[in-house]
Amino acid sequence: MATTIINSRFSKATLVSMAALFITIASAQAFAQDKTAQGKISRPDARVGVSPSRKVTLTLADAIMMGLENNRDIEVERLNIRLNELDVQAARGAYDPVLESSFFYDRRTTPVASLLAGGEDGRLRTSELTGATSLVKRLPWQGASVQMTFDHSRSTSTNPFYSLDPQFITGLSFDFVQPLFRNREIDAPRREIKIAKKKLDLSDSLFRQKAIEIIAQVQSAYWNLVFALRDEAIKRESVELARAQLESNKLAAEKGSIAPLDVVSARVEVERRTEEAEAALETVQRAENALKALLLKPDNSDLWGSSVVPSDEPRLDAADLPRFEDAMRLALQNRPEMEQYRIRGEINKIDVKYFRDQAKPQIDFIAGYQTAGLSGTKRSTSDPISASSEQIVARVNELSKIAGLSALAPVVAGDAPEKFIGGYGQSLTNLFRNEYRSFRFGVTISLPVGNRTAKAQLGRAIVEGKQVDVERQRAVQTIEVEVRNGLQAVETARRRFDAARNSRLDAEMQNTGERRRFEAGLSTNFLVLDRQNALSSARGRELKALTDYNKAVTELQRALSTTLSTNNISIAALKNTDSSAGGNR
């Protein structure tokens, strides 16, 4: 009933007028409170952990050098090169001569049951001091090796049949071993040296690849920071435009030329754009932290607390893009991955050669030469047999004299030759006279039955070679995709920039014209704010297209592996860079 009465008393036009009146009153109240709302706009310098007063101006070239000097990933690769150099040195150590020496003292009491054994009361006492020194050397060709051994001893014995006591024995021998089948073309030391050298080349290629990746990351992070700073500036400028429009609307509302609702609309737009500007400030902080993480050491607190100001401007290169065929040929020629697969293939060929050699029978030619020396002190007493013989001859001569027979010749004792009489030096003299020498020649043969281990290792090496080839083919395909995408990204970004620049120029003209129309009373607050938003968006798109172009060029240089030459960076100098020197650039 009440609804019917209301509908009958108030027409539709009347209700619309009342609603407009309520809105006008609310707008006036909001306009009256606008001055208290002005203090709620966020501060543009609200940076966490960064002092606005400390600014570091940084060029792209300086950023790249700082990244190469301080980045932990590049330092790991630099240390890997040093480790592989040490591995090569360690592998070559297999050909270092090995000097071995031993000394022993031996004292024994041995039971004997023979007169000829020389034991007194069934005991033979001996003492011996022995020493040996050998020098073993692998020869750097065909797996041969040579060994020289010098041994010497001083021994004493209670055996009365020894003419010399103590006696000195010396010996000098040379042995040569030459593999005829297995280990002749390649053996374990030569395999290790060849693989170590290839791994050193591989580490150089990995270092080059990592340097390219670091440079590309630094460049991309640098342009991201450039975009973030400029985008925030565009949004701050948009905020100022909205504030200017708000002030203009206030004056017009006070004069009664526009409705108070237009003031509210302008203030809402100020707050919205301020929110976007604050979000852009966080983007600046994140982009700056990402760049600092690539450039600085963790303990460099001074630069971490400073704001980075990029000094290089993104630019559009007027040079024409290379043809796809030329770019692909350049990429396959320069990419470190292709070099790495080539080196891996060469390492696999070394393994195949080695394991195929290990499947052969082992036949070694052996030659030896030895000379000996002897000396000692002549024993003062004769041995029992010589003494008994002298007594028997003397008794026979006495009986022969009685019987009128001729006497027997005196017994000649088995004394040592005069050249053996002397000390240790005499033994060495006899040794180097080379009168007592011996020779030895022969072969040793080893035929493993089945030899499944060597055959399985050979089969595995062959399969690994096929695997490397398949991976290389996959890498070629990946490189082709990256080159195609890189060329397309650069071309697309260039066209995007042309379109965005034209759009920005048109948006500027629209904004200027709409502002003049508004001042002449021919336009509305809504259209002015809309033109400002369109201009801010066009500037952002132009900036985004330009920075995307520079990032696309960076990615194309990485795909073509021309990053180092484009930035005039020498890998040889970079490998020897002391990372501790560039921390506070």
Coordinates of C-alpha atoms in Angstrom, one line a residue:
M1 CA 0.0 0.0 0.0
A2 CA 2.8 2.4 1.0
T3 CA 4.7 1.7 -2.3
T4 CA 1.6 2.4 -4.3
I5 CA 1.2 5.8 -2.5
I6 CA 4.8 6.8 -3.1
N7 CA 4.6 5.8 -6.8
S8 CA 1.5 7.8 -7.2
R9 CA 2.8 10.9 -5.5
F10 CA 6.3 11.1 -7.1
S11 CA 7.0 10.7 -10.8
K12 CA 10.1 9.1 -12.2
A13 CA 11.7 12.4 -13.0
T14 CA 11.3 13.5 -9.5
L15 CA 13.0 10.5 -8.1
V16 CA 16.0 11.0 -10.4
S17 CA 16.3 14.6 -9.3
M18 CA 16.3 13.6 -5.7
A19 CA 19.0 11.0 -6.3
A20 CA 21.1 13.7 -8.1
L21 CA 20.6 16.0 -5.1
F22 CA 21.8 13.3 -2.7
I23 CA 24.9 12.7 -4.8
T24 CA 25.7 16.4 -5.0
I25 CA 25.5 16.7 -1.3
A26 CA 27.8 13.7 -0.8
S27 CA 30.2 15.2 -3.3
A28 CA 30.2 18.5 -1.5
Q29 CA 31.0 16.8 1.8
A30 CA 33.8 14.9 0.2
F31 CA 35.1 18.1 -1.4
A32 CA 35.1 19.7 2.0
Q33 CA 37.2 16.9 3.4
D34 CA 39.7 16.8 0.5
K35 CA 42.4 18.9 2.2
T36 CA 42.8 16.2 5.0
A37 CA 43.1 13.5 2.3
Q38 CA 46.1 15.2 0.7
G39 CA 48.5 14.0 3.4
K40 CA 47.7 10.4 2.7
I41 CA 49.8 10.3 -0.5
S42 CA 52.7 7.9 -0.2
R43 CA 56.3 9.1 -0.1
P44 CA 58.3 8.2 -3.3
D45 CA 61.5 7.4 -1.3
A46 CA 60.1 4.6 0.8
R47 CA 63.0 2.2 0.0
V48 CA 63.7 -0.6 2.5
G49 CA 67.4 -1.1 3.3
V50 CA 68.5 1.6 0.7
S51 CA 69.6 5.1 1.6
P52 CA 68.2 7.7 -0.9
S53 CA 71.2 9.9 -0.3
R54 CA 73.7 7.2 -1.4
K55 CA 73.6 6.8 -5.2
V56 CA 75.9 4.8 -7.4
T57 CA 76.0 5.7 -11.1
L58 CA 76.6 2.5 -13.1
T59 CA 77.3 2.0 -16.8
L60 CA 76.4 -1.3 -18.5
A61 CA 80.1 -2.0 -19.2
D62 CA 81.0 -1.5 -15.5
A63 CA 78.1 -3.7 -14.5
I64 CA 79.3 -6.5 -16.8
M65 CA 82.9 -6.3 -15.4
M66 CA 81.6 -6.3 -11.8
G67 CA 79.5 -9.3 -12.6
L68 CA 82.4 -11.2 -14.2
E69 CA 84.8 -10.3 -11.3
N70 CA 82.5 -10.8 -8.3
N71 CA 79.8 -13.3 -9.4
R72 CA 80.2 -16.5 -7.5
D73 CA 79.2 -18.8 -10.4
I74 CA 82.0 -17.4 -12.6
E75 CA 84.4 -17.8 -9.7
V76 CA 83.4 -21.5 -9.4
E77 CA 84.2 -22.0 -13.1
R78 CA 87.5 -20.2 -12.6
L79 CA 88.4 -22.5 -9.8
N80 CA 87.3 -25.5 -11.9
I81 CA 89.9 -24.5 -14.5
R82 CA 92.6 -24.4 -11.8
L83 CA 91.5 -27.9 -10.6
N84 CA 91.7 -29.3 -14.1
E85 CA 95.2 -27.8 -14.6
L86 CA 96.2 -29.6 -11.4
D87 CA 94.7 -32.8 -12.7
V88 CA 96.8 -32.5 -15.8
Q89 CA 99.9 -32.0 -13.7
A90 CA 98.9 -35.0 -11.5
A91 CA 98.4 -37.2 -14.5
R92 CA 101.9 -36.3 -15.9
G93 CA 103.3 -37.3 -12.5
A94 CA 103.0 -41.0 -13.6
Y95 CA 106.2 -40.4 -15.5
D96 CA 108.1 -39.0 -12.6
P97 CA 110.9 -41.4 -11.5
V98 CA 110.3 -43.3 -8.3
L99 CA 113.2 -43.8 -6.0
E100 CA 112.9 -46.6 -3.5
S101 CA 115.3 -47.6 -0.8
S102 CA 115.3 -50.3 2.0
F103 CA 117.7 -51.3 4.7
F104 CA 117.5 -54.5 6.9
Y105 CA 119.6 -56.1 9.7
D106 CA 119.3 -59.8 10.0
R107 CA 120.9 -61.9 12.8
R108 CA 120.3 -65.7 12.8
T109 CA 121.3 -68.8 14.7
T110 CA 120.6 -71.9 12.5
P111 CA 120.8 -75.6 13.6
V112 CA 123.0 -77.6 11.3
A113 CA 123.9 -81.3 11.2
S114 CA 126.7 -81.3 8.7
L115 CA 130.3 -80.6 9.0
L116 CA 130.2 -78.8 5.6
A117 CA 127.5 -76.5 6.9
G118 CA 130.1 -75.1 9.2
G119 CA 128.2 -75.2 12.4
E120 CA 130.0 -75.4 15.7
D121 CA 128.1 -77.5 18.3
G122 CA 125.4 -77.8 15.7
R123 CA 124.9 -74.1 15.4
L124 CA 125.5 -71.6 12.6
R125 CA 125.5 -68.0 13.5
T126 CA 125.2 -65.3 10.8
S127 CA 124.5 -61.6 10.8
E128 CA 123.8 -59.5 7.7
L129 CA 123.2 -55.8 7.0
T130 CA 121.5 -55.4 3.6
G131 CA 120.4 -52.4 1.7
A132 CA 118.8 -51.8 -1.7
T133 CA 118.0 -48.7 -3.8
S134 CA 116.0 -48.7 -7.0
L135 CA 115.0 -46.1 -9.5
V136 CA 111.9 -46.9 -11.6
K137 CA 111.0 -44.7 -14.6
R138 CA 108.2 -44.9 -17.1
L139 CA 109.3 -43.9 -20.6
P140 CA 107.0 -41.5 -22.5
W141 CA 106.7 -43.8 -25.5
Q142 CA 105.0 -47.1 -26.2
G143 CA 104.5 -47.9 -22.5
A144 CA 108.1 -48.9 -21.9
S145 CA 109.7 -48.7 -18.4
V146 CA 113.2 -49.1 -17.0
Q147 CA 114.4 -49.9 -13.6
M148 CA 117.9 -49.6 -12.1
T149 CA 118.6 -51.4 -8.8
F150 CA 121.7 -51.1 -6.6
D151 CA 122.0 -53.6 -3.7
H152 CA 124.7 -54.2 -1.1
S153 CA 125.3 -56.2 2.0
R154 CA 127.8 -56.8 4.8
S155 CA 127.6 -60.3 6.3
T156 CA 129.5 -62.3 9.0
S157 CA 129.3 -66.0 9.7
T158 CA 130.7 -68.7 12.0
N159 CA 131.1 -71.0 9.0
P160 CA 134.8 -71.8 8.9
F161 CA 134.6 -72.6 5.2
Y162 CA 134.1 -68.9 4.3
S163 CA 137.4 -67.5 3.2
L164 CA 136.2 -63.9 3.8
D165 CA 134.6 -62.8 7.1
P166 CA 133.1 -60.2 7.1
Q167 CA 132.4 -60.0 3.4
F168 CA 130.9 -57.2 1.3
I169 CA 128.6 -58.0 -1.7
T170 CA 127.4 -55.4 -4.1
G171 CA 125.2 -55.6 -7.2
L172 CA 124.0 -53.3 -9.9
S173 CA 121.2 -54.3 -12.3
F174 CA 119.2 -52.8 -15.2
D175 CA 115.8 -54.1 -16.3
F176 CA 113.8 -52.9 -19.4
V177 CA 110.2 -53.9 -20.1
Q178 CA 108.5 -53.1 -23.4
P179 CA 104.8 -54.1 -24.0
L180 CA 104.3 -55.7 -27.4
F181 CA 100.5 -55.8 -27.6
R182 CA 98.5 -54.5 -24.6
N183 CA 99.6 -51.1 -23.3
R184 CA 101.9 -50.5 -26.3
E185 CA 99.7 -47.9 -28.1
I186 CA 98.0 -46.6 -25.0
D187 CA 98.1 -47.4 -21.3
A188 CA 96.5 -46.1 -18.2
P189 CA 98.9 -43.1 -17.6
R190 CA 98.8 -41.9 -21.2
R191 CA 95.0 -42.2 -21.1
E192 CA 94.8 -40.2 -17.9
I193 CA 97.0 -37.5 -19.4
K194 CA 95.0 -37.2 -22.6
I195 CA 91.7 -37.1 -20.8
A196 CA 93.0 -34.6 -18.3
K197 CA 94.0 -32.3 -21.1
K198 CA 90.7 -32.6 -22.8
K199 CA 88.9 -31.9 -19.5
L200 CA 91.0 -28.8 -19.2
D201 CA 89.8 -27.7 -22.7
L202 CA 86.3 -28.6 -21.6
S203 CA 86.6 -26.4 -18.5
D204 CA 87.8 -23.5 -20.7
S205 CA 84.7 -24.0 -22.8
L206 CA 82.4 -24.2 -19.7
F207 CA 84.1 -21.0 -18.4
R208 CA 83.4 -19.2 -21.6
Q209 CA 79.8 -20.4 -21.6
K210 CA 79.3 -19.3 -18.0
A211 CA 80.8 -15.9 -18.8
I212 CA 78.4 -15.5 -21.7
E213 CA 75.5 -16.5 -19.4
I214 CA 76.6 -14.1 -16.7
I215 CA 76.9 -11.2 -19.2
A216 CA 73.5 -11.9 -20.6
Q217 CA 72.0 -12.1 -17.1
V218 CA 73.6 -8.8 -16.1
Q219 CA 72.5 -7.1 -19.3
S220 CA 68.9 -8.3 -18.8
A221 CA 68.9 -7.3 -15.2
Y222 CA 70.4 -3.9 -16.1
W223 CA 67.6 -3.2 -18.6
N224 CA 65.0 -4.4 -16.2
L225 CA 66.2 -1.9 -13.7
V226 CA 66.2 0.9 -16.4
F227 CA 62.6 0.0 -17.3
A228 CA 61.5 -0.2 -13.7
L229 CA 63.0 3.2 -12.8
R230 CA 61.5 4.9 -15.9
D231 CA 58.2 3.2 -15.5
E232 CA 58.0 4.5 -11.9
A233 CA 58.9 7.9 -13.2
I234 CA 56.1 7.7 -15.8
K235 CA 53.7 6.7 -13.1
R236 CA 54.9 9.5 -10.8
E237 CA 54.4 11.9 -13.6
S238 CA 51.0 10.5 -14.2
V239 CA 50.3 11.1 -10.5
E240 CA 51.3 14.7 -10.8
L241 CA 49.1 15.2 -13.8
A242 CA 46.2 13.8 -11.8
R243 CA 47.0 16.1 -8.9
A244 CA 47.2 19.1 -11.3
Q245 CA 43.8 18.1 -12.7
L246 CA 42.5 17.8 -9.1
E247 CA 43.6 21.3 -8.2
S248 CA 42.1 22.6 -11.4
N249 CA 38.8 20.9 -10.6
K250 CA 38.8 22.3 -7.1
L251 CA 39.1 25.9 -8.5
A252 CA 36.4 25.2 -11.0
A253 CA 34.2 23.7 -8.4
E254 CA 34.7 26.7 -6.1
K255 CA 33.6 28.9 -8.9
G256 CA 30.7 26.7 -9.6
S257 CA 31.7 26.0 -13.2
I258 CA 31.8 22.2 -12.6
A259 CA 30.0 19.9 -10.2
P260 CA 31.7 18.8 -6.9
L261 CA 31.5 15.2 -8.2
D262 CA 34.3 16.0 -10.7
V263 CA 36.6 16.8 -7.8
V264 CA 35.9 13.4 -6.3
S265 CA 36.5 11.7 -9.6
A266 CA 39.9 13.5 -9.9
R267 CA 40.9 12.6 -6.3
V268 CA 40.0 8.9 -6.9
E269 CA 42.2 9.0 -10.0
V270 CA 45.0 10.5 -7.9
E271 CA 44.8 7.7 -5.4
R272 CA 44.6 5.0 -8.1
R273 CA 47.7 6.3 -9.9
T274 CA 49.5 6.7 -6.5
E275 CA 48.8 3.0 -5.9
E276 CA 50.3 2.1 -9.2
A277 CA 53.3 4.3 -8.5
E278 CA 53.9 2.5 -5.2
A279 CA 53.7 -0.8 -6.9
A280 CA 56.2 0.4 -9.4
L281 CA 58.5 1.4 -6.6
E282 CA 58.5 -2.2 -5.3
T283 CA 59.3 -3.3 -8.9
V284 CA 62.3 -1.0 -8.8
Q285 CA 63.5 -2.5 -5.5
R286 CA 63.2 -6.0 -6.8
A287 CA 64.9 -5.2 -10.1
E288 CA 67.7 -3.4 -8.3
N289 CA 68.2 -6.4 -5.9
A290 CA 68.3 -8.8 -8.8
L291 CA 71.1 -6.7 -10.4
K292 CA 73.0 -6.4 -7.2
A293 CA 72.9 -10.1 -6.6
L294 CA 74.7 -10.6 -9.9
L295 CA 77.3 -7.8 -9.3
L296 CA 78.1 -7.7 -5.6
K297 CA 79.7 -10.0 -3.1
P298 CA 77.5 -10.9 -0.1
D299 CA 79.7 -8.9 2.3
N300 CA 79.7 -5.7 0.3
S301 CA 77.2 -3.9 2.5
D302 CA 78.0 -0.4 1.2
L303 CA 76.8 -1.0 -2.3
W304 CA 73.9 -3.1 -1.0
G305 CA 72.7 -0.1 0.9
S306 CA 73.0 2.3 -2.0
S307 CA 70.6 3.0 -4.9
V308 CA 71.9 2.1 -8.3
V309 CA 71.4 4.7 -11.1
P310 CA 71.9 3.2 -14.6
S311 CA 73.6 5.7 -16.9
D312 CA 73.2 3.9 -20.2
E313 CA 70.1 4.5 -22.2
P314 CA 68.3 1.8 -24.1
R315 CA 68.7 2.4 -27.8
L316 CA 67.4 1.0 -31.1
D317 CA 70.1 -0.4 -33.4
A318 CA 69.7 0.5 -37.0
A319 CA 71.8 -2.4 -38.3
D320 CA 70.0 -5.1 -40.3
L321 CA 69.6 -8.5 -38.8
P322 CA 71.7 -11.3 -40.3
R323 CA 70.0 -13.9 -42.5
F324 CA 68.9 -17.0 -40.7
E325 CA 71.4 -19.2 -42.6
D326 CA 74.3 -16.9 -41.7
A327 CA 73.1 -16.6 -38.1
M328 CA 72.8 -20.4 -37.8
R329 CA 76.2 -21.0 -39.2
L330 CA 77.7 -18.4 -36.8
A331 CA 76.0 -20.0 -33.9
L332 CA 77.2 -23.5 -34.7
Q333 CA 80.7 -22.2 -35.1
N334 CA 80.8 -20.1 -31.9
R335 CA 78.5 -21.8 -29.3
P336 CA 80.5 -23.3 -26.4
E337 CA 78.1 -26.3 -26.3
M338 CA 79.2 -27.5 -29.7
E339 CA 82.8 -27.3 -28.6
Q340 CA 81.9 -29.2 -25.5
Y341 CA 80.3 -32.0 -27.5
R342 CA 83.4 -32.1 -29.7
I343 CA 85.7 -32.5 -26.7
R344 CA 83.4 -35.1 -25.1
G345 CA 83.5 -37.0 -28.4
E346 CA 87.3 -36.9 -28.4
I347 CA 87.4 -38.1 -24.8
N348 CA 85.1 -41.0 -25.8
K349 CA 87.5 -41.9 -28.6
I350 CA 90.4 -42.0 -26.1
D351 CA 88.3 -44.4 -23.9
V352 CA 87.4 -46.6 -26.9
K353 CA 91.0 -46.8 -28.0
Y354 CA 92.1 -47.6 -24.4
F355 CA 89.5 -50.3 -23.7
R356 CA 90.0 -51.9 -27.1
D357 CA 93.7 -52.1 -26.3
Q358 CA 92.9 -53.7 -22.9
A359 CA 91.1 -56.5 -24.7
K360 CA 94.3 -57.6 -26.3
P361 CA 96.6 -60.2 -24.7
Q362 CA 99.5 -58.9 -22.7
I363 CA 102.9 -59.8 -24.1
D364 CA 105.9 -58.0 -22.7
F365 CA 109.5 -58.1 -23.8
I366 CA 112.0 -58.1 -20.9
A367 CA 115.7 -57.4 -21.0
G368 CA 118.0 -57.4 -18.0
Y369 CA 121.7 -56.8 -17.3
Q370 CA 123.5 -57.3 -13.9
T371 CA 127.0 -56.9 -12.6
A372 CA 128.4 -57.9 -9.1
G373 CA 131.2 -57.1 -6.8
L374 CA 132.7 -58.9 -3.8
S375 CA 135.3 -58.2 -1.1
G376 CA 136.1 -59.0 2.5
T377 CA 138.6 -59.7 5.3
K378 CA 140.6 -62.8 5.0
R379 CA 139.9 -65.3 7.7
S380 CA 142.9 -65.9 10.0
T381 CA 142.2 -69.7 10.6
S382 CA 141.9 -72.4 8.0
D383 CA 138.9 -74.5 7.5
P384 CA 138.8 -78.0 9.1
I385 CA 139.4 -79.8 5.8
S386 CA 142.4 -77.8 4.8
A387 CA 143.9 -78.1 8.3
S388 CA 143.4 -81.9 8.3
S389 CA 144.9 -82.1 4.9
E390 CA 148.0 -80.3 6.0
Q391 CA 148.5 -82.7 9.0
I392 CA 148.0 -85.7 6.8
V393 CA 150.6 -84.5 4.2
A394 CA 153.1 -83.8 7.0
R395 CA 152.7 -87.3 8.5
V396 CA 153.0 -88.9 5.1
N397 CA 156.1 -87.0 4.3
E398 CA 157.7 -88.1 7.6
L399 CA 156.9 -91.8 6.9
S400 CA 158.1 -91.3 3.3
K401 CA 161.4 -89.9 4.6
I402 CA 161.9 -93.0 6.8
A403 CA 161.0 -95.3 3.9
G404 CA 163.3 -93.3 1.5
L405 CA 160.4 -92.1 -0.6
S406 CA 160.0 -88.6 -2.0
A407 CA 157.9 -86.1 -0.1
L408 CA 154.4 -85.0 -1.3
A409 CA 153.9 -81.5 -2.5
P410 CA 152.5 -79.1 0.1
V411 CA 148.7 -78.6 0.1
V412 CA 147.5 -75.3 -1.4
A413 CA 144.7 -73.9 0.7
G414 CA 141.6 -72.5 -1.2
D415 CA 142.2 -68.8 -0.2
A416 CA 140.3 -66.0 -1.9
P417 CA 142.0 -64.1 -4.7
E418 CA 143.9 -61.1 -3.6
K419 CA 141.5 -58.7 -5.5
F420 CA 138.8 -59.7 -3.1
I421 CA 140.7 -58.7 0.0
G422 CA 139.5 -55.4 1.3
G423 CA 136.6 -53.4 2.6
Y424 CA 133.4 -52.0 1.1
G425 CA 135.3 -49.8 -1.3
Q426 CA 137.1 -52.8 -2.8
S427 CA 133.7 -54.4 -3.4
L428 CA 132.6 -51.3 -5.3
T429 CA 135.8 -51.4 -7.3
N430 CA 135.2 -55.0 -8.3
L431 CA 131.6 -54.1 -9.1
F432 CA 132.5 -51.4 -11.6
R433 CA 135.3 -53.5 -13.2
N434 CA 132.3 -55.2 -14.8
E435 CA 134.0 -58.6 -14.8
Y436 CA 131.1 -60.5 -13.2
R437 CA 128.1 -59.7 -15.4
S438 CA 125.0 -61.5 -16.6
F439 CA 122.3 -60.9 -19.3
R440 CA 118.7 -61.9 -19.5
F441 CA 116.2 -61.7 -22.4
G442 CA 112.7 -63.1 -22.7
V443 CA 108.9 -62.4 -22.9
T444 CA 106.0 -62.8 -20.5
I445 CA 102.6 -63.7 -21.7
S446 CA 99.2 -63.1 -20.0
L447 CA 96.1 -64.4 -21.7
P448 CA 92.9 -63.6 -19.6
V449 CA 90.3 -66.3 -20.4
G450 CA 87.1 -64.6 -21.5
N451 CA 88.3 -61.1 -20.6
R452 CA 84.7 -60.0 -20.0
T453 CA 85.6 -56.9 -18.0
A454 CA 87.6 -55.3 -20.8
K455 CA 85.0 -56.3 -23.4
A456 CA 82.2 -54.8 -21.4
Q457 CA 84.1 -51.6 -20.8
L458 CA 84.8 -51.4 -24.5
G459 CA 81.1 -51.9 -25.3
R460 CA 80.1 -49.3 -22.8
A461 CA 82.5 -46.7 -24.3
I462 CA 81.1 -47.4 -27.8
V463 CA 77.5 -46.8 -26.5
E464 CA 78.6 -43.6 -24.7
G465 CA 80.0 -42.4 -28.0
K466 CA 76.7 -42.9 -29.7
Q467 CA 75.0 -41.1 -26.8
V468 CA 77.2 -38.1 -27.1
D469 CA 76.4 -37.9 -30.8
V470 CA 72.6 -38.0 -30.1
E471 CA 73.0 -35.3 -27.5
R472 CA 75.0 -33.2 -30.0
Q473 CA 72.2 -33.5 -32.5
R474 CA 69.7 -32.5 -29.9
A475 CA 71.8 -29.5 -29.0
V476 CA 71.9 -28.4 -32.7
Q477 CA 68.1 -28.5 -32.7
T478 CA 68.0 -26.5 -29.5
I479 CA 70.4 -23.9 -30.9
E480 CA 68.4 -23.6 -34.1
V481 CA 65.2 -22.9 -32.1
E482 CA 67.0 -20.3 -30.0
V483 CA 68.4 -18.6 -33.1
R484 CA 65.0 -18.5 -34.8
N485 CA 63.4 -17.2 -31.6
G486 CA 66.1 -14.6 -31.1
L487 CA 65.9 -13.2 -34.6
Q488 CA 62.1 -13.1 -34.4
A489 CA 62.2 -11.4 -30.9
V490 CA 64.5 -8.7 -32.1
E491 CA 62.4 -8.0 -35.2
T492 CA 59.2 -8.1 -33.3
A493 CA 60.5 -5.8 -30.6
R494 CA 61.7 -3.3 -33.2
R495 CA 58.3 -3.2 -34.8
R496 CA 56.6 -3.0 -31.4
F497 CA 58.8 0.0 -30.6
D498 CA 57.8 1.8 -33.9
A499 CA 54.1 1.2 -33.2
A500 CA 54.5 2.2 -29.5
R501 CA 56.4 5.4 -30.4
N502 CA 53.7 6.4 -32.9
S503 CA 51.0 5.6 -30.3
R504 CA 52.8 7.7 -27.7
L505 CA 53.0 10.7 -30.1
D506 CA 49.3 10.4 -30.9
A507 CA 48.5 10.1 -27.2
E508 CA 50.4 13.3 -26.5
M509 CA 48.5 15.1 -29.1
Q510 CA 45.2 13.8 -27.8
N511 CA 46.1 14.7 -24.2
T512 CA 47.1 18.2 -25.2
G513 CA 44.0 18.7 -27.3
E514 CA 41.7 17.3 -24.7
R515 CA 43.2 19.5 -22.0
R516 CA 42.6 22.6 -24.2
R517 CA 39.0 21.5 -24.8
F518 CA 38.5 21.1 -21.1
E519 CA 39.9 24.5 -20.4
A520 CA 37.5 25.9 -23.0
G521 CA 34.6 24.1 -21.5
L522 CA 34.2 21.8 -24.4
S523 CA 35.2 18.6 -22.7
T524 CA 34.7 16.7 -19.4
N525 CA 36.9 15.8 -16.5
F526 CA 36.4 12.1 -17.4
L527 CA 37.8 12.5 -20.9
V528 CA 40.8 14.5 -19.6
L529 CA 41.6 11.8 -17.1
D530 CA 41.1 9.1 -19.7
R531 CA 43.5 10.9 -22.1
Q532 CA 46.1 11.1 -19.3
N533 CA 45.8 7.4 -18.6
A534 CA 46.1 6.7 -22.3
L535 CA 49.3 8.8 -22.5
S536 CA 50.8 7.2 -19.4
S537 CA 50.0 3.7 -20.9
A538 CA 51.5 4.7 -24.3
R539 CA 54.7 5.9 -22.6
G540 CA 54.9 2.7 -20.7
R541 CA 54.4 0.6 -23.8
E542 CA 57.1 2.6 -25.7
L543 CA 59.5 2.1 -22.8
K544 CA 58.7 -1.6 -22.5
A545 CA 59.1 -2.1 -26.3
L546 CA 62.5 -0.3 -26.2
T547 CA 63.9 -2.2 -23.2
D548 CA 62.5 -5.5 -24.7
Y549 CA 64.4 -4.7 -27.9
N550 CA 67.6 -4.3 -26.0
K551 CA 67.0 -7.5 -24.0
A552 CA 66.1 -9.4 -27.2
V553 CA 69.4 -8.2 -28.7
T554 CA 71.2 -9.5 -25.6
E555 CA 69.5 -12.9 -26.0
L556 CA 70.3 -13.0 -29.7
Q557 CA 74.0 -12.3 -28.9
R558 CA 73.9 -15.2 -26.4
A559 CA 72.2 -17.5 -29.0
L560 CA 74.9 -16.6 -31.6
S561 CA 77.7 -16.6 -28.9
T562 CA 78.9 -13.2 -29.9
T563 CA 78.4 -11.7 -26.5
L564 CA 82.2 -11.6 -25.6
S565 CA 83.3 -10.1 -28.9
T566 CA 80.5 -7.5 -28.8
N567 CA 81.5 -6.4 -25.4
N568 CA 85.3 -6.6 -26.1
I569 CA 86.0 -9.1 -23.4
S570 CA 89.0 -11.4 -23.5
I571 CA 88.5 -14.9 -22.0
A572 CA 92.3 -15.2 -21.5
A573 CA 92.4 -12.1 -19.3
L574 CA 89.1 -13.0 -17.6
K575 CA 90.4 -16.4 -16.5
N576 CA 93.4 -14.7 -14.7
T577 CA 91.3 -12.1 -13.0
D578 CA 91.6 -12.0 -9.3
S579 CA 88.1 -11.8 -8.0
S580 CA 89.2 -10.1 -4.8
A581 CA 90.2 -7.0 -6.8
G582 CA 86.8 -5.9 -8.0
G583 CA 84.6 -5.9 -4.9
N584 CA 84.3 -2.2 -4.4
R585 CA 84.1 -0.8 -7.9

